[in-house]
Amino acid sequence: MAISGLIGKWKVISEENLDEIFQAFGVDDEMRSKAKEGLIQPIQEINIIDDEYFIKTTIGHISTEVRFKLRVTFPSSSMDGKKIMVTYRKNGNALEEVQQYGDHEALISRIVNGNELVSTITGKGKTAIIRYTRV
C-alpha cells in the first residue's frame, strides 16, 4: 500500500516490548506505569496535503499536532518532555521518524499492513511494536 494509505484515524490495539524501550530511553517510572496499565492509548490522525504531513496524537483529553515536510529537521519534544530533533522521511511504503537527542537516536517506522498501522520503534538495541486499527 502506498504511503497515502496512512491517511486516517488510528487507535491502539496492541503493544509489544514498549516498557523495555521506554526503560532503555530513560522514560520516567510514572509514564512507564501509565503505559503498562493501559492508560496511555493514543489515537493518531494522519493526513497529507500536497507535500505537508500532519500527525495529531490524542491521549484522553490532551492532543498534540505535528506538521512537517519530509527531510526537514525541526525541534520537538518527546512524550516525556525531552527536547529532541526530529526528521521524517519516506522509505518505500513506510513513513519514518528519526528522533535525536544528545547522542541517542530512535527510529519510528509507520507502515500500513492490511487494515493495521504498524509502528515499529527501535533504538538502544531494543525494538517495540505498536499496532493500530482504523477508527
PDB file of N, CA and C in Angstrom, residues 32-83:
ATOM      1  N   ARG A  32       5.927   5.183  32.445  1.00  0.00           N
ATOM      2  CA  ARG A  32       6.004   3.748  32.173  1.00  0.00           C
ATOM      3  C   ARG A  32       4.872   3.004  32.856  1.00  0.00           C
ATOM      4  N   SER A  33       4.560   3.381  34.089  1.00  0.00           N
ATOM      5  CA  SER A  33       3.475   2.741  34.830  1.00  0.00           C
ATOM      6  C   SER A  33       2.128   2.967  34.139  1.00  0.00           C
ATOM      7  N   LYS A  34       1.896   4.191  33.687  1.00  0.00           N
ATOM      8  CA  LYS A  34       0.640   4.503  32.975  1.00  0.00           C
ATOM      9  C   LYS A  34       0.521   3.679  31.696  1.00  0.00           C
ATOM     10  N   ALA A  35       1.630   3.535  30.983  1.00  0.00           N
ATOM     11  CA  ALA A  35       1.618   2.748  29.752  1.00  0.00           C
ATOM     12  C   ALA A  35       1.318   1.283  30.050  1.00  0.00           C
ATOM     13  N   LYS A  36       1.941   0.734  31.110  1.00  0.00           N
ATOM     14  CA  LYS A  36       1.712  -0.666  31.486  1.00  0.00           C
ATOM     15  C   LYS A  36       0.264  -0.919  31.861  1.00  0.00           C
ATOM     16  N   GLU A  37      -0.355   0.077  32.504  1.00  0.00           N
ATOM     17  CA  GLU A  37      -1.740  -0.069  32.942  1.00  0.00           C
ATOM     18  C   GLU A  37      -2.737   0.195  31.822  1.00  0.00           C
ATOM     19  N   GLY A  38      -2.239   0.512  30.641  1.00  0.00           N
ATOM     20  CA  GLY A  38      -3.131   0.780  29.516  1.00  0.00           C
ATOM     21  C   GLY A  38      -3.757   2.154  29.552  1.00  0.00           C
ATOM     22  N   LEU A  39      -3.209   3.062  30.376  1.00  0.00           N
ATOM     23  CA  LEU A  39      -3.778   4.406  30.500  1.00  0.00           C
ATOM     24  C   LEU A  39      -3.320   5.331  29.372  1.00  0.00           C
ATOM     25  N   ILE A  40      -2.293   4.907  28.646  1.00  0.00           N
ATOM     26  CA  ILE A  40      -1.817   5.694  27.508  1.00  0.00           C
ATOM     27  C   ILE A  40      -2.176   4.917  26.249  1.00  0.00           C
ATOM     28  N   GLN A  41      -3.322   5.240  25.689  1.00  0.00           N
ATOM     29  CA  GLN A  41      -3.805   4.582  24.473  1.00  0.00           C
ATOM     30  C   GLN A  41      -4.045   5.655  23.417  1.00  0.00           C
ATOM     31  N   PRO A  42      -2.988   6.070  22.741  1.00  0.00           N
ATOM     32  CA  PRO A  42      -3.142   7.181  21.808  1.00  0.00           C
ATOM     33  C   PRO A  42      -3.989   6.842  20.590  1.00  0.00           C
ATOM     34  N   ILE A  43      -4.651   7.861  20.101  1.00  0.00           N
ATOM     35  CA  ILE A  43      -5.314   7.809  18.804  1.00  0.00           C
ATOM     36  C   ILE A  43      -4.517   8.743  17.911  1.00  0.00           C
ATOM     37  N   GLN A  44      -4.124   8.259  16.750  1.00  0.00           N
ATOM     38  CA  GLN A  44      -3.368   9.094  15.822  1.00  0.00           C
ATOM     39  C   GLN A  44      -4.210   9.356  14.581  1.00  0.00           C
ATOM     40  N   GLU A  45      -4.225  10.629  14.176  1.00  0.00           N
ATOM     41  CA  GLU A  45      -4.855  11.018  12.924  1.00  0.00           C
ATOM     42  C   GLU A  45      -3.746  11.491  11.998  1.00  0.00           C
ATOM     43  N   ILE A  46      -3.678  10.894  10.824  1.00  0.00           N
ATOM     44  CA  ILE A  46      -2.624  11.227   9.866  1.00  0.00           C
ATOM     45  C   ILE A  46      -3.266  11.768   8.599  1.00  0.00           C
ATOM     46  N   ASN A  47      -2.711  12.876   8.109  1.00  0.00           N
ATOM     47  CA  ASN A  47      -3.203  13.457   6.871  1.00  0.00           C
ATOM     48  C   ASN A  47      -2.024  13.977   6.058  1.00  0.00           C
ATOM     49  N   ILE A  48      -2.192  14.016   4.764  1.00  0.00           N
ATOM     50  CA  ILE A  48      -1.172  14.542   3.865  1.00  0.00           C
ATOM     51  C   ILE A  48      -1.867  15.490   2.896  1.00  0.00           C
ATOM     52  N   ILE A  49      -1.390  16.722   2.850  1.00  0.00           N
ATOM     53  CA  ILE A  49      -1.912  17.703   1.892  1.00  0.00           C
ATOM     54  C   ILE A  49      -0.718  18.250   1.122  1.00  0.00           C
ATOM     55  N   ASP A  50      -0.731  18.000  -0.192  1.00  0.00           N
ATOM     56  CA  ASP A  50       0.398  18.354  -1.051  1.00  0.00           C
ATOM     57  C   ASP A  50       1.662  17.701  -0.494  1.00  0.00           C
ATOM     58  N   ASP A  51       2.642  18.505  -0.055  1.00  0.00           N
ATOM     59  CA  ASP A  51       3.878  17.922   0.479  1.00  0.00           C
ATOM     60  C   ASP A  51       3.997  18.121   1.994  1.00  0.00           C
ATOM     61  N   GLU A  52       2.873  18.452   2.636  1.00  0.00           N
ATOM     62  CA  GLU A  52       2.887  18.654   4.088  1.00  0.00           C
ATOM     63  C   GLU A  52       2.108  17.526   4.771  1.00  0.00           C
ATOM     64  N   TYR A  53       2.712  17.009   5.837  1.00  0.00           N
ATOM     65  CA  TYR A  53       2.131  15.913   6.603  1.00  0.00           C
ATOM     66  C   TYR A  53       1.636  16.450   7.942  1.00  0.00           C
ATOM     67  N   PHE A  54       0.589  15.806   8.466  1.00  0.00           N
ATOM     68  CA  PHE A  54       0.010  16.184   9.748  1.00  0.00           C
ATOM     69  C   PHE A  54      -0.202  14.907  10.549  1.00  0.00           C
ATOM     70  N   ILE A  55       0.302  14.888  11.780  1.00  0.00           N
ATOM     71  CA  ILE A  55       0.015  13.776  12.687  1.00  0.00           C
ATOM     72  C   ILE A  55      -0.502  14.377  13.986  1.00  0.00           C
ATOM     73  N   LYS A  56      -1.762  14.101  14.278  1.00  0.00           N
ATOM     74  CA  LYS A  56      -2.379  14.559  15.522  1.00  0.00           C
ATOM     75  C   LYS A  56      -2.489  13.340  16.434  1.00  0.00           C
ATOM     76  N   THR A  57      -1.930  13.468  17.640  1.00  0.00           N
ATOM     77  CA  THR A  57      -1.984  12.386  18.618  1.00  0.00           C
ATOM     78  C   THR A  57      -2.833  12.838  19.788  1.00  0.00           C
ATOM     79  N   THR A  58      -3.844  12.037  20.118  1.00  0.00           N
ATOM     80  CA  THR A  58      -4.737  12.352  21.224  1.00  0.00           C
ATOM     81  C   THR A  58      -4.662  11.240  22.261  1.00  0.00           C
ATOM     82  N   ILE A  59      -4.414  11.651  23.508  1.00  0.00           N
ATOM     83  CA  ILE A  59      -4.428  10.725  24.641  1.00  0.00           C
ATOM     84  C   ILE A  59      -5.390  11.336  25.654  1.00  0.00           C
ATOM     85  N   GLY A  60      -6.553  10.697  25.801  1.00  0.00           N
ATOM     86  CA  GLY A  60      -7.572  11.255  26.690  1.00  0.00           C
ATOM     87  C   GLY A  60      -8.040  12.598  26.164  1.00  0.00           C
ATOM     88  N   HIS A  61      -7.930  13.632  27.006  1.00  0.00           N
ATOM     89  CA  HIS A  61      -8.368  14.969  26.597  1.00  0.00           C
ATOM     90  C   HIS A  61      -7.215  15.846  26.102  1.00  0.00           C
ATOM     91  N   ILE A  62      -6.005  15.278  26.029  1.00  0.00           N
ATOM     92  CA  ILE A  62      -4.830  16.033  25.593  1.00  0.00           C
ATOM     93  C   ILE A  62      -4.471  15.617  24.166  1.00  0.00           C
ATOM     94  N   SER A  63      -4.219  16.622  23.318  1.00  0.00           N
ATOM     95  CA  SER A  63      -3.787  16.284  21.964  1.00  0.00           C
ATOM     96  C   SER A  63      -2.642  17.193  21.536  1.00  0.00           C
ATOM     97  N   THR A  64      -1.814  16.650  20.660  1.00  0.00           N
ATOM     98  CA  THR A  64      -0.719  17.409  20.065  1.00  0.00           C
ATOM     99  C   THR A  64      -0.770  17.171  18.564  1.00  0.00           C
ATOM    100  N   GLU A  65      -0.321  18.166  17.819  1.00  0.00           N
ATOM    101  CA  GLU A  65      -0.282  18.008  16.370  1.00  0.00           C
ATOM    102  C   GLU A  65       1.095  18.409  15.859  1.00  0.00           C
ATOM    103  N   VAL A  66       1.628  17.582  14.981  1.00  0.00           N
ATOM    104  CA  VAL A  66       2.909  17.852  14.346  1.00  0.00           C
ATOM    105  C   VAL A  66       2.640  18.053  12.859  1.00  0.00           C
ATOM    106  N   ARG A  67       3.169  19.159  12.330  1.00  0.00           N
ATOM    107  CA  ARG A  67       3.095  19.428  10.886  1.00  0.00           C
ATOM    108  C   ARG A  67       4.526  19.444  10.382  1.00  0.00           C
ATOM    109  N   PHE A  68       4.754  18.766   9.264  1.00  0.00           N
ATOM    110  CA  PHE A  68       6.134  18.687   8.794  1.00  0.00           C
ATOM    111  C   PHE A  68       6.186  18.389   7.306  1.00  0.00           C
ATOM    112  N   LYS A  69       7.356  18.626   6.757  1.00  0.00           N
ATOM    113  CA  LYS A  69       7.681  18.221   5.396  1.00  0.00           C
ATOM    114  C   LYS A  69       8.796  17.197   5.510  1.00  0.00           C
ATOM    115  N   LEU A  70       8.814  16.277   4.579  1.00  0.00           N
ATOM    116  CA  LEU A  70       9.835  15.236   4.594  1.00  0.00           C
ATOM    117  C   LEU A  70      11.224  15.837   4.489  1.00  0.00           C
ATOM    118  N   ARG A  71      12.168  15.222   5.199  1.00  0.00           N
ATOM    119  CA  ARG A  71      13.591  15.568   5.169  1.00  0.00           C
ATOM    120  C   ARG A  71      13.911  16.957   5.726  1.00  0.00           C
ATOM    121  N   VAL A  72      12.985  17.553   6.491  1.00  0.00           N
ATOM    122  CA  VAL A  72      13.242  18.845   7.131  1.00  0.00           C
ATOM    123  C   VAL A  72      13.312  18.594   8.641  1.00  0.00           C
ATOM    124  N   THR A  73      14.476  18.839   9.244  1.00  0.00           N
ATOM    125  CA  THR A  73      14.669  18.597  10.672  1.00  0.00           C
ATOM    126  C   THR A  73      14.135  19.780  11.469  1.00  0.00           C
ATOM    127  N   PHE A  74      13.438  19.471  12.586  1.00  0.00           N
ATOM    128  CA  PHE A  74      12.870  20.527  13.421  1.00  0.00           C
ATOM    129  C   PHE A  74      12.912  20.113  14.892  1.00  0.00           C
ATOM    130  N   PRO A  75      12.912  21.115  15.800  1.00  0.00           N
ATOM    131  CA  PRO A  75      12.905  20.798  17.229  1.00  0.00           C
ATOM    132  C   PRO A  75      11.513  20.375  17.680  1.00  0.00           C
ATOM    133  N   SER A  76      11.488  19.468  18.637  1.00  0.00           N
ATOM    134  CA  SER A  76      10.228  18.992  19.195  1.00  0.00           C
ATOM    135  C   SER A  76      10.494  18.516  20.619  1.00  0.00           C
ATOM    136  N   SER A  77       9.543  17.800  21.198  1.00  0.00           N
ATOM    137  CA  SER A  77       9.770  17.178  22.499  1.00  0.00           C
ATOM    138  C   SER A  77       9.130  15.799  22.496  1.00  0.00           C
ATOM    139  N   SER A  78       9.754  14.898  23.229  1.00  0.00           N
ATOM    140  CA  SER A  78       9.249  13.531  23.317  1.00  0.00           C
ATOM    141  C   SER A  78       8.034  13.499  24.239  1.00  0.00           C
ATOM    142  N   MET A  79       7.366  12.326  24.305  1.00  0.00           N
ATOM    143  CA  MET A  79       6.178  12.191  25.159  1.00  0.00           C
ATOM    144  C   MET A  79       6.485  12.526  26.612  1.00  0.00           C
ATOM    145  N   ASP A  80       7.714  12.277  27.040  1.00  0.00           N
ATOM    146  CA  ASP A  80       8.050  12.547  28.439  1.00  0.00           C
ATOM    147  C   ASP A  80       8.774  13.882  28.609  1.00  0.00           C
ATOM    148  N   GLY A  81       8.704  14.746  27.581  1.00  0.00           N
ATOM    149  CA  GLY A  81       9.193  16.114  27.724  1.00  0.00           C
ATOM    150  C   GLY A  81      10.631  16.384  27.335  1.00  0.00           C
ATOM    151  N   LYS A  82      11.366  15.378  26.874  1.00  0.00           N
ATOM    152  CA  LYS A  82      12.750  15.611  26.454  1.00  0.00           C
ATOM    153  C   LYS A  82      12.769  16.449  25.176  1.00  0.00           C
ATOM    154  N   LYS A  83      13.708  17.383  25.095  1.00  0.00           N
ATOM    155  CA  LYS A  83      13.891  18.178  23.886  1.00  0.00           C
ATOM    156  C   LYS A  83      14.623  17.315  22.864  1.00  0.00           C
TER     157      LYS A  83
END
